[in-house]
Tab-separated table of C-alpha atoms and ligand atoms in Angstrom:
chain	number	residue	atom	x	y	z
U	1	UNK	CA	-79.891	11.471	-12.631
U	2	UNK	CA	-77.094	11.342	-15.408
U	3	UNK	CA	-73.728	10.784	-14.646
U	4	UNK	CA	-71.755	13.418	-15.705
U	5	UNK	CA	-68.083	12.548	-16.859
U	6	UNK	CA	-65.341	15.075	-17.762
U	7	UNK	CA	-61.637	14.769	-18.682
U	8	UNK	CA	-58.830	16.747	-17.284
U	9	UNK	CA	-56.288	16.762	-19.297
U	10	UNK	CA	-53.051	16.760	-17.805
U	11	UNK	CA	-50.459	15.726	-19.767
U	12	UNK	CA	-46.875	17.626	-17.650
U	13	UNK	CA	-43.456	18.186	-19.882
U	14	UNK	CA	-41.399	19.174	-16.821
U	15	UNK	CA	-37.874	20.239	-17.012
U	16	UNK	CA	-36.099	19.245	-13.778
U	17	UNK	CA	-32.626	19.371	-15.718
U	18	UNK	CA	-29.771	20.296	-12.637
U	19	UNK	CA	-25.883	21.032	-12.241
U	20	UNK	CA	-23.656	18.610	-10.366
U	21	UNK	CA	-20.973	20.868	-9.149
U	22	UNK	CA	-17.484	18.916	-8.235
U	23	UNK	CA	-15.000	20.879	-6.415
U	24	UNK	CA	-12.894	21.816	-3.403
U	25	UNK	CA	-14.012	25.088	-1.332
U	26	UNK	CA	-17.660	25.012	-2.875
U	27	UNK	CA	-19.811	27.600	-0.312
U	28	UNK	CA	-19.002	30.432	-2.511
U	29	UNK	CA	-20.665	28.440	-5.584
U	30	UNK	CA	-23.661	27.723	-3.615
U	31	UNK	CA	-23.643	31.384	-1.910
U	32	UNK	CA	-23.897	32.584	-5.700
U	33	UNK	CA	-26.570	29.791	-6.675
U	34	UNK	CA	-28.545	30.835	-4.450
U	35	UNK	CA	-28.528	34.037	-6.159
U	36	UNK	CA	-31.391	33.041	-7.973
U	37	UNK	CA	-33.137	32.263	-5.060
U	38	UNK	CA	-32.983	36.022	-4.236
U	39	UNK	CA	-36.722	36.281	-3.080
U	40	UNK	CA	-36.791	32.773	-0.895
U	41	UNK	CA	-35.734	32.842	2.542
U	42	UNK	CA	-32.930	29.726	3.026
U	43	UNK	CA	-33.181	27.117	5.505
U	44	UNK	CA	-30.471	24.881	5.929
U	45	UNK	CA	-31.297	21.268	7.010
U	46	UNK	CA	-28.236	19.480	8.724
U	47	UNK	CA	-27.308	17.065	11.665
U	48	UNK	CA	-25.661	18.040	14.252
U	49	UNK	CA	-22.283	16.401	13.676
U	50	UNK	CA	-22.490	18.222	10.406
U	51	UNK	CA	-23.899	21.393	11.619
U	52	UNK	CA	-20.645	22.408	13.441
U	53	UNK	CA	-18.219	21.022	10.491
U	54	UNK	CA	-19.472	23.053	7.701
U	55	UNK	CA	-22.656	25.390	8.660
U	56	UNK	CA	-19.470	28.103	9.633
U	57	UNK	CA	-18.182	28.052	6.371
U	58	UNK	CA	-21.013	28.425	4.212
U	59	UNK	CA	-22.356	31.352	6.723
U	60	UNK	CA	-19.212	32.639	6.051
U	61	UNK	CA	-20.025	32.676	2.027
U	62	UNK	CA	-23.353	33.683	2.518
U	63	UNK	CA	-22.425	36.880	4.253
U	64	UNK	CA	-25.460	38.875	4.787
U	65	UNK	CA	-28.039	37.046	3.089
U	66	UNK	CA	-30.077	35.684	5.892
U	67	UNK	CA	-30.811	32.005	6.534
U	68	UNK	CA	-31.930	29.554	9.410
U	69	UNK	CA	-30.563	26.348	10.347
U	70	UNK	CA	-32.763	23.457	11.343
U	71	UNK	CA	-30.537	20.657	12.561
U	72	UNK	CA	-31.557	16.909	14.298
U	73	UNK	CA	-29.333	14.587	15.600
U	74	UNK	CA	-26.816	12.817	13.834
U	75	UNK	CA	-27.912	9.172	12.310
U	76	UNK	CA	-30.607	6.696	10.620
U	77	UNK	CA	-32.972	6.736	13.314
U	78	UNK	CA	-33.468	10.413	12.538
U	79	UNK	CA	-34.662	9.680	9.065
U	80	UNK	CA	-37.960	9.180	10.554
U	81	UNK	CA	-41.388	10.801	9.567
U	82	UNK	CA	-41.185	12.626	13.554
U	83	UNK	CA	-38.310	13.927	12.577
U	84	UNK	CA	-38.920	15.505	9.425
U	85	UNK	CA	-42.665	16.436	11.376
U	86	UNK	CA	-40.641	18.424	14.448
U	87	UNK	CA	-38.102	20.057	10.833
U	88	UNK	CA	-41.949	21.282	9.336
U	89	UNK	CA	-43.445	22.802	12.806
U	90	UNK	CA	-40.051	24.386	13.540
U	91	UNK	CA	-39.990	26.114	10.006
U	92	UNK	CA	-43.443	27.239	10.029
U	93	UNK	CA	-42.879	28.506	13.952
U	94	UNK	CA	-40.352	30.608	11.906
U	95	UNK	CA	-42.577	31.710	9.468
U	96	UNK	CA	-41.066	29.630	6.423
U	97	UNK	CA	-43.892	29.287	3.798
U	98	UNK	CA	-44.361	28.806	0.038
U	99	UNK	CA	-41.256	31.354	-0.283
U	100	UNK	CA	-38.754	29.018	1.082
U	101	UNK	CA	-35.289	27.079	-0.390
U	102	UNK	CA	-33.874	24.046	1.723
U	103	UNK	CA	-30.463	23.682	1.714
U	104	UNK	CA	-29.780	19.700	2.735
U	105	UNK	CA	-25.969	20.217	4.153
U	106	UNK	CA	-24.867	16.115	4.979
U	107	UNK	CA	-24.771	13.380	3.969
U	108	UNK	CA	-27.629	10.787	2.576
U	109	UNK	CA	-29.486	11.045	5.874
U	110	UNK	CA	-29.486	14.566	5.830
U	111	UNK	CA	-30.054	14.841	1.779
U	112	UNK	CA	-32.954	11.935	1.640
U	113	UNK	CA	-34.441	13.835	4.785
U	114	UNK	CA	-34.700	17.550	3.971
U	115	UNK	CA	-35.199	16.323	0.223
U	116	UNK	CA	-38.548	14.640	1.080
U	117	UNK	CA	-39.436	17.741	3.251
U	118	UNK	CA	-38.732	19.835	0.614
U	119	UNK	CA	-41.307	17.646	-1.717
U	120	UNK	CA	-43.529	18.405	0.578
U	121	UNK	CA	-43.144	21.531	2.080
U	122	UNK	CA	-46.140	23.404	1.310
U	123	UNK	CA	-46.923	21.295	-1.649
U	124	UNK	CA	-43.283	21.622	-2.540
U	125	UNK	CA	-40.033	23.930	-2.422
U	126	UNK	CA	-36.842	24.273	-4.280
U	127	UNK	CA	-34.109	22.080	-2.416
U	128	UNK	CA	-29.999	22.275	-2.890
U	129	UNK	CA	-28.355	18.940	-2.314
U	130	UNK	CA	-24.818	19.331	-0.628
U	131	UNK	CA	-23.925	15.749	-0.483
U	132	UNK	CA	-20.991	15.826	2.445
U	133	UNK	CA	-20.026	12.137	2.471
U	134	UNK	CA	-18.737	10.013	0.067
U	135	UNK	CA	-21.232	7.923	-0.101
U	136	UNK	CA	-24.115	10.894	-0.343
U	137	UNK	CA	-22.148	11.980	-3.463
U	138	UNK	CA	-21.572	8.509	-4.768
U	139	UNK	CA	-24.804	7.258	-4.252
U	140	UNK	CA	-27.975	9.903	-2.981
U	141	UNK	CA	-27.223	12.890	-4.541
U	142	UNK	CA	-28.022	12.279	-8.185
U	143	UNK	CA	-31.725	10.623	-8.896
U	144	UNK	CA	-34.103	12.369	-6.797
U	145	UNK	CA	-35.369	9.826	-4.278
U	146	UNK	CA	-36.138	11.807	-1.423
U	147	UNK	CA	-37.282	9.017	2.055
U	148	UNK	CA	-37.488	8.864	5.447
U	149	UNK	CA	-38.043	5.150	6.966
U	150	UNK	CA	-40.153	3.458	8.817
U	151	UNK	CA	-40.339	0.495	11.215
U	152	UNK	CA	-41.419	-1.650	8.193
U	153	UNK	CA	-38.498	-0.945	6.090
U	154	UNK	CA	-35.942	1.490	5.138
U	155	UNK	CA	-37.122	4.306	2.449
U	156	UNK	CA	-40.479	2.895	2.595
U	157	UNK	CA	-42.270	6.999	2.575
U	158	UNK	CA	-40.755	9.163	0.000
U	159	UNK	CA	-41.483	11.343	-3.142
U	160	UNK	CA	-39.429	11.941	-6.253
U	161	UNK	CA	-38.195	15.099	-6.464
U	162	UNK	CA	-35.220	16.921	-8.212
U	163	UNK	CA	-32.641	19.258	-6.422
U	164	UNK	CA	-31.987	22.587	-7.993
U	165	UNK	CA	-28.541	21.798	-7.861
U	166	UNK	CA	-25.906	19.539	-6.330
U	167	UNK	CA	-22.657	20.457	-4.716
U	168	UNK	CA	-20.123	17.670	-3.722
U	169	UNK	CA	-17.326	19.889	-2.105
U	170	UNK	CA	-14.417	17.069	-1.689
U	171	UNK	CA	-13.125	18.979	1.694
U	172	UNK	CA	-16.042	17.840	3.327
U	173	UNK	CA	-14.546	14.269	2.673
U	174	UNK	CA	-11.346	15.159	4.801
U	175	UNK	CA	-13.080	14.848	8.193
U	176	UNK	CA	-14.548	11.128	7.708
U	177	UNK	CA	-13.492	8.204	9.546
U	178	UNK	CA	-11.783	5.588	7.314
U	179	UNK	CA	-14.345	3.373	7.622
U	180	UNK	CA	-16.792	5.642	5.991
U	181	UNK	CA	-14.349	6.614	3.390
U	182	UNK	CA	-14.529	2.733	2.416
U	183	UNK	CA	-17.914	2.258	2.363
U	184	UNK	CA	-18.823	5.353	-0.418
U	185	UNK	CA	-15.496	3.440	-1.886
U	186	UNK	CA	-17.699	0.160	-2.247
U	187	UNK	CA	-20.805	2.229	-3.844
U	188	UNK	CA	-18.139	3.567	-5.835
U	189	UNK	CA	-16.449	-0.007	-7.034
U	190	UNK	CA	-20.289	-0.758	-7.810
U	191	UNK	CA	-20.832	1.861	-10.332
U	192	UNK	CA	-17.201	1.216	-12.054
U	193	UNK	CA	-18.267	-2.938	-12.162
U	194	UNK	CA	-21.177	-2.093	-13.999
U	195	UNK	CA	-20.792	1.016	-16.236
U	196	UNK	CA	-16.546	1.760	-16.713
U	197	UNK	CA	-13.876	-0.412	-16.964
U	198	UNK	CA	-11.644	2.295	-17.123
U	199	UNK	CA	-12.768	4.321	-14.186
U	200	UNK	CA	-12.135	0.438	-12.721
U	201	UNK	CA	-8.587	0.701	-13.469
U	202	UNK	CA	-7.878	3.745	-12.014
U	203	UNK	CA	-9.367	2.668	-9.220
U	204	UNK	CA	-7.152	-0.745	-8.981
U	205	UNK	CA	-3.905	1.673	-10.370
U	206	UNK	CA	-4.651	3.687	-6.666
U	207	UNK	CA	-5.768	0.905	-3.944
U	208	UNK	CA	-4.312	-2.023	-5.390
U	209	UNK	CA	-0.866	-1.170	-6.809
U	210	UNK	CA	-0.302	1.606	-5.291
U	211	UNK	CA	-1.852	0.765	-1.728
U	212	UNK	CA	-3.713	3.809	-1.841
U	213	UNK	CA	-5.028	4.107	2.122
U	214	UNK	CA	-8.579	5.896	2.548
U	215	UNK	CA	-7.008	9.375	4.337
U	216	UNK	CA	-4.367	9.557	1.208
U	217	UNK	CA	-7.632	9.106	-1.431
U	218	UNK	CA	-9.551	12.143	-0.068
U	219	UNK	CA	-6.196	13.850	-0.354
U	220	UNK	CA	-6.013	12.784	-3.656
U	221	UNK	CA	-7.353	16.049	-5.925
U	222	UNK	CA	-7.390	14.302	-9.441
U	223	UNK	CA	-8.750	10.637	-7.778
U	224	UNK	CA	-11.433	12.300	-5.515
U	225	UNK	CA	-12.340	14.217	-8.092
U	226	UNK	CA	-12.906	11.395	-10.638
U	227	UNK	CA	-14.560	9.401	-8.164
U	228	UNK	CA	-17.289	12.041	-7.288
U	229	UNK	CA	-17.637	13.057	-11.010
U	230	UNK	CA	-17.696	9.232	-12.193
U	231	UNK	CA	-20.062	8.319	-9.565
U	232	UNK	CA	-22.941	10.811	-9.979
U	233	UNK	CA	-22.834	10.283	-13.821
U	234	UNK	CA	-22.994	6.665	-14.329
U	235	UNK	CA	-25.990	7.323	-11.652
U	236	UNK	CA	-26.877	10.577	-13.989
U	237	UNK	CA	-26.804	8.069	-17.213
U	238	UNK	CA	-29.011	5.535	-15.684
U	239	UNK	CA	-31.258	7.874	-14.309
U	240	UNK	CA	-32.018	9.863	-17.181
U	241	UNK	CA	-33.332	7.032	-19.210
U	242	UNK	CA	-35.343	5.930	-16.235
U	243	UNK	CA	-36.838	8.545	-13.997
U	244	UNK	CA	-38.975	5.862	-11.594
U	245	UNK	CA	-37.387	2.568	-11.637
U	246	UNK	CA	-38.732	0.801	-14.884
U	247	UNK	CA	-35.686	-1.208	-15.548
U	248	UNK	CA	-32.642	0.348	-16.373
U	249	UNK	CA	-32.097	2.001	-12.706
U	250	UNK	CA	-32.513	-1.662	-11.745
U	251	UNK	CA	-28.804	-1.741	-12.803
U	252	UNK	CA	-28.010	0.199	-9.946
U	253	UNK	CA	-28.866	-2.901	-7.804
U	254	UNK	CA	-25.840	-4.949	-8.939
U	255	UNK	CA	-24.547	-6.193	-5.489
U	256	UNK	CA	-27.628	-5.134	-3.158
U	257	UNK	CA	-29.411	-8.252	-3.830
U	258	UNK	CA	-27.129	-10.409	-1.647
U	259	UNK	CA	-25.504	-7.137	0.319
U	260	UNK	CA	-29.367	-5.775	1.460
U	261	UNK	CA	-30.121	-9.557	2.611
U	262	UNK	CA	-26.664	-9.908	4.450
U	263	UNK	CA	-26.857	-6.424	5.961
U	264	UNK	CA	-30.900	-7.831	7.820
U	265	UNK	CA	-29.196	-11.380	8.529
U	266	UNK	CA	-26.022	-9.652	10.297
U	267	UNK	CA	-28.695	-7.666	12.280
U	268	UNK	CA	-26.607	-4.101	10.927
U	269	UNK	CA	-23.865	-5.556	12.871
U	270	UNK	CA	-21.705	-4.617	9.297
U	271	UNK	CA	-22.676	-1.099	7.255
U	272	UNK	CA	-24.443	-0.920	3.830
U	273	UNK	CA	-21.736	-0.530	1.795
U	274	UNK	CA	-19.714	-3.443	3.435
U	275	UNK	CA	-22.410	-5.311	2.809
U	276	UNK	CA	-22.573	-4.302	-1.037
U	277	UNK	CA	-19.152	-5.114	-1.045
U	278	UNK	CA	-19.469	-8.653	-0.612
U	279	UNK	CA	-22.968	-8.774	-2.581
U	280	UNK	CA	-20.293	-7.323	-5.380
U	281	UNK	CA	-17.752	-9.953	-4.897
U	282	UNK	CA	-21.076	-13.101	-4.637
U	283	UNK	CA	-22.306	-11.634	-7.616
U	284	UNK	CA	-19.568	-11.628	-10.032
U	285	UNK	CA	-18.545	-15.142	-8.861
U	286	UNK	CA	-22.507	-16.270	-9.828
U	287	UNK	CA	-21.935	-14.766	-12.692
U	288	UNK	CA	-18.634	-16.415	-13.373
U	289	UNK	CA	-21.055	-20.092	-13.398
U	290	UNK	CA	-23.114	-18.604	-15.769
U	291	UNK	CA	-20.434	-17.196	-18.389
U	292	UNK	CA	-20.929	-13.614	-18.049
U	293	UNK	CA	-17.111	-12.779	-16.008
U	294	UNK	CA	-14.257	-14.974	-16.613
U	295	UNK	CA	-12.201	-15.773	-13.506
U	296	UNK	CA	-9.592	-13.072	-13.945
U	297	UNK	CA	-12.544	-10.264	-13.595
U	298	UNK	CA	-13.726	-11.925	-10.627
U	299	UNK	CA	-10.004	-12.467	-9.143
U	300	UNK	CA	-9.922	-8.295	-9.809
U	301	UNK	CA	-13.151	-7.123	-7.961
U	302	UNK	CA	-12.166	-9.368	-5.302
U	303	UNK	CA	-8.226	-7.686	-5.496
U	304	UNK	CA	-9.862	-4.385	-5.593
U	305	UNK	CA	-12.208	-4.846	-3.162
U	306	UNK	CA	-9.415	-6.135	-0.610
U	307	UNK	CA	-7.436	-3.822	-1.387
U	308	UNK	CA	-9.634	-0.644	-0.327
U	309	UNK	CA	-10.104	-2.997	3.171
U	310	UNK	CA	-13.829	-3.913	2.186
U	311	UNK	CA	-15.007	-7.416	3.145
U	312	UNK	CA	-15.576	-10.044	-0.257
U	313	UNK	CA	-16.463	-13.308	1.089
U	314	UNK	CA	-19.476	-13.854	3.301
U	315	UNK	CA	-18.839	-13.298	6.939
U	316	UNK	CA	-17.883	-16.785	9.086
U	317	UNK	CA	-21.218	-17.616	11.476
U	318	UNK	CA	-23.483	-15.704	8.955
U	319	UNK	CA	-26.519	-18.279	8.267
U	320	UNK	CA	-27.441	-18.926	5.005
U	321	UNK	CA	-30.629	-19.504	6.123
U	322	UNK	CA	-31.423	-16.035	7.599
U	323	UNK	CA	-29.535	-14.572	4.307
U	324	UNK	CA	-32.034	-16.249	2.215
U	325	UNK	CA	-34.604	-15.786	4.290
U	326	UNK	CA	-33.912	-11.622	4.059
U	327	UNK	CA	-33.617	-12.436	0.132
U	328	UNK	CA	-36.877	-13.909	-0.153
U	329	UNK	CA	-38.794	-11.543	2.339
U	330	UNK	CA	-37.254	-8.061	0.597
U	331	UNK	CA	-40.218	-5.614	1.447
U	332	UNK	CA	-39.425	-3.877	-0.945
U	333	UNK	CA	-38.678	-6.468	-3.952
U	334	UNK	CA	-41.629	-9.035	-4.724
U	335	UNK	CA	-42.264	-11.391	-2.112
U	336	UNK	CA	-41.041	-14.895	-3.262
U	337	UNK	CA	-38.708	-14.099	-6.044
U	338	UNK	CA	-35.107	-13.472	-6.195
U	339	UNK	CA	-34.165	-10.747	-9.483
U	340	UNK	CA	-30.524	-10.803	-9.725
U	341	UNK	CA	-28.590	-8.086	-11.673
U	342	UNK	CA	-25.229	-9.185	-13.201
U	343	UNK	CA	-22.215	-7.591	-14.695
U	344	UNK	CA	-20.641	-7.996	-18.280
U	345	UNK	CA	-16.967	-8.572	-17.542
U	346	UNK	CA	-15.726	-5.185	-15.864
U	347	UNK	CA	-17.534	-2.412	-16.506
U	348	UNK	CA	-21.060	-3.171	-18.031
U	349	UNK	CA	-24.178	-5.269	-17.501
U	350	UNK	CA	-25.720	-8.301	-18.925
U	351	UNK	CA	-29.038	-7.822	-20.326
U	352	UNK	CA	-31.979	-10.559	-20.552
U	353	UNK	CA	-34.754	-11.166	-22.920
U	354	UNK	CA	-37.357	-8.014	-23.843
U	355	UNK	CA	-33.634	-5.965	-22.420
U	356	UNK	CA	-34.371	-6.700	-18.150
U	357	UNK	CA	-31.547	-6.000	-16.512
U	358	UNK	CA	-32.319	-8.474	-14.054
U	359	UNK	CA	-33.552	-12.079	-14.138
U	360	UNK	CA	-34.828	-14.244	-11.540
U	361	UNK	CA	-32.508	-16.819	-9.655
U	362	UNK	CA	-34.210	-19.934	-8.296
U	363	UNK	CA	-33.823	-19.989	-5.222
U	364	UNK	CA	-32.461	-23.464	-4.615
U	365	UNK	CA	-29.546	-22.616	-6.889
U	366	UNK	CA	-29.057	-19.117	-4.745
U	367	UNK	CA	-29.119	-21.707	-1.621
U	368	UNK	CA	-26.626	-24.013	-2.938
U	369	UNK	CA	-24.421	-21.172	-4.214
U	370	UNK	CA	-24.461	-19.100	-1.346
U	371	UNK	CA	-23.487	-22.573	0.779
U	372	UNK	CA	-20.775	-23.428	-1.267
U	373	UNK	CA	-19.107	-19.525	-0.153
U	374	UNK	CA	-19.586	-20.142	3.110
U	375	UNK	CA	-17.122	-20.699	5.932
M	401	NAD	N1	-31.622	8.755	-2.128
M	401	NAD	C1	-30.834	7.814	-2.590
M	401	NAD	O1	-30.850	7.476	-3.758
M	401	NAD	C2	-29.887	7.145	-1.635
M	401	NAD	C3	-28.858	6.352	-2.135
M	401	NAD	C4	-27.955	5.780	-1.255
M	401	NAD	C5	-28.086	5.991	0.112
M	401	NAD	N2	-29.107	6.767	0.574
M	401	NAD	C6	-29.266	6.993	2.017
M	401	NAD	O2	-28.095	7.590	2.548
M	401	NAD	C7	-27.975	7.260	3.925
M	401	NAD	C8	-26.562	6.850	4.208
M	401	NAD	O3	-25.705	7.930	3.840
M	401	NAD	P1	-24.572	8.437	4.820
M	401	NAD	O4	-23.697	7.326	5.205
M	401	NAD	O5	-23.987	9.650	4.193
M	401	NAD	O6	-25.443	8.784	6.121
M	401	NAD	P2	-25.363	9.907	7.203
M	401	NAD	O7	-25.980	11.142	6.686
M	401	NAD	O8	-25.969	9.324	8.420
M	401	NAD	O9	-23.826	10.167	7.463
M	401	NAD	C9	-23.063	9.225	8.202
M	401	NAD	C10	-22.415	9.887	9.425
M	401	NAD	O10	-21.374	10.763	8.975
M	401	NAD	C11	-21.543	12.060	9.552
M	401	NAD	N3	-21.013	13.013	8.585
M	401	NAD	C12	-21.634	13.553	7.512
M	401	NAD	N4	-20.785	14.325	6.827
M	401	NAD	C13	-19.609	14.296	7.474
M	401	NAD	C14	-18.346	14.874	7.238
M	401	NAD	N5	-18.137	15.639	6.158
M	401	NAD	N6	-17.347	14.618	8.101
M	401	NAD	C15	-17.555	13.795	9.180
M	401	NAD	N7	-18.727	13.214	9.450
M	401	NAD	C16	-19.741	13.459	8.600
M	401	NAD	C17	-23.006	12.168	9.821
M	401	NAD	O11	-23.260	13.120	10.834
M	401	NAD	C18	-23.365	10.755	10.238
M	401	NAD	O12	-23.090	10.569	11.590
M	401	NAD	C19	-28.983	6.160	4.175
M	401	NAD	O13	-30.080	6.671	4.876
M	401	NAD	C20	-29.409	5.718	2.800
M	401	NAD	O14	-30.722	5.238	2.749
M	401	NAD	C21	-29.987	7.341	-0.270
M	402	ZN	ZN1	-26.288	0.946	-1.831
């Protein structure tokens, strides 16, 4: 018999264009969004810490429109694939179908969680992102990754896929602890090291002449406000131009090649964004030995980063061995190489041959380097 061949041709223009909304008092904006929504039935996905902090207020906005909330308990070892199985069986048990809008209410556990369940959802529903940490907004809410993780790694089981809309309400920020405050903060020093040197320097004006402490920043309308704004478009601008992580969202890495390792070598003992922090600091001083930051630039990050109360040098004990070790072993990088992102000065990137935005570091020199800032 003949084989028979045919084509489908399948060639998608998609618009998945959204708002970022930046604001104070923000569950009447999302009440109205969801407006358009008119003929889905709204299920809000939260935690529980979050569930009793700001599900009141945004019933209160909603008024009569119906909804359901589907909350799990509070943390990263919700962000499971049970977790997000027990979310789909109690929506269906309610008789959620095709017709449905998730609402993810919390921060990046919550918004990578319901995002993914969203994507997949029968075959895929409408999702609002309502970021309610710093770190959310600075760092999850813009870019569509949607994960939960697995035993093997963290984010390892995702999809892409777009919110409708995001809305970073700054109250939300009032009620977190200080430490969490600083830890969006180091996401946030990230994204003004590598795309705005002015953003930077309002950033040094508050924490570092000023002695800005983490409670008076989320008081702070015109800082909070930059910072959320700032944050989600340098992560809009590199996104745009690099939907699934060619090279240009490789940027984003700056400081999460060392920070990722340290955070599997301290065993989580210290969170993600302290661990960026002093990825940040390693960087621009390996960066400094190969001309792209001059000392002063380095002697700032590491000012700024102090300031703010975010570790810069590598932790006393930590073994360079078990940092490398994490380096070389990155599930989720290729086994055996170290890419290494780098900024230009404050406020950009360097770019390699063919325009990479990262270029491999031997790993001897990393070794030597990373001995020589230990203590
Ligand atoms: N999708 C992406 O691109 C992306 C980017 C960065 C981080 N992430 C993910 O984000 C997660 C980390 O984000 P996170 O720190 O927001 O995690 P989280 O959602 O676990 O929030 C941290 C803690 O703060 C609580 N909380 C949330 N909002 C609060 C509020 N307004 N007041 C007081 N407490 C509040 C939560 O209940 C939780 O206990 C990780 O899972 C990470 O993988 C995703
Ligand atoms: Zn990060």
């Amino acid at each position: 018999m003949d084989v028979t061949t045919f084509r489908v041709d399948l060639v998608r223009t998609v618009d998945e264009s959204y708002p970022v909304v930046v604001g104070r008092r923000l569950d009447e904006r999302i009440a109205q969004f969801l407006e358009r929504h008119r003929d889905r039935r709204i299920a809000v996905v939260t935690d529980s810490t979050v569930e009793s902090l700001a599900v009141p207020a945004l019933a209160a906005a909603l008024g009569d429109r119906a909804f359901d909330v589907f909350a799990f308990p509070a943390g990263e070892a919700s962000k499971t694939r049970a977790v997000k199985e027990r979310l789909e069986d109690a929506m269906i048990a309610r008789g959620f179908g095709r017709d449905s809008v998730v609402v993810a209410l919390g921060g990046g556990v919550v918004t990578d969680l319901a995002g993914f369940l969203a994507a997949t959802f029968t075959r895929g529903v409408p999702y609002v992102s309502a970021p309610t940490t710093l770190l959310a907004a600075a760092d999850a809410a813009v870019g569509g990754k949607t994960a939960v993780d697995t035993p093997a790694a963290t984010n390892l089981i995702g999809a892409f896929h777009q919110p409708s809309a995001v809305f970073v309400d700054l109250d939300r920020w009032l009620t977190l602890s200080d430490r969490h405050i600083r830890e969006g903060l180091g996401e946030t020093v990230k994204h003004a090291c590598l795309a705005d040197a002015a953003f930077f320097g309002a950033l040094e004006d508050a924490f570092v002449r000023q002695g800005m402490t983490p409670a008076q920043f989320v008081r702070d309308d015109a800082l909070a406000e930059l910072t959320a704004r700032r944050n989600c478009e340098i992560k809009r601008d590199f996104v745009v131009s690099d939907v699934h992580e060619g090279n240009r969202r490789m940027g984003l890495n700056l400081g999460h090649t060392i920070g990722r390792a340290l955070e599997t070598a301290m065993g989580y003992e210290m969170n993600h964004g302290e661990c960026v922090a002093v990825g940040l600091a390693l960087q621009a001083r390996l960066g400094e030995r190969h001309g792209y930051v001059g000392a002063a630039d380095v002697a700032r990050v590491e000012a700024l980063l102090r300031s703010i109360g975010l570790p810069y040098r590598l932790p006393a004990g930590v073994s360079v061995q078990a940092v490398m070790d994490a380096m070389l072993h990155d599930k989720k990088g290729r086994a055996g190489a170290i890419r290494f992102v780098f900024q230009k000065g404050i406020g950009g990137l360097v770019t390699f041959d063919g325009g990479a935005y990262a270029r491999p570091v031997d790993a001897a020199e990393m070794r030597d380097f990373l001995a020589s800032q230990a203590s």
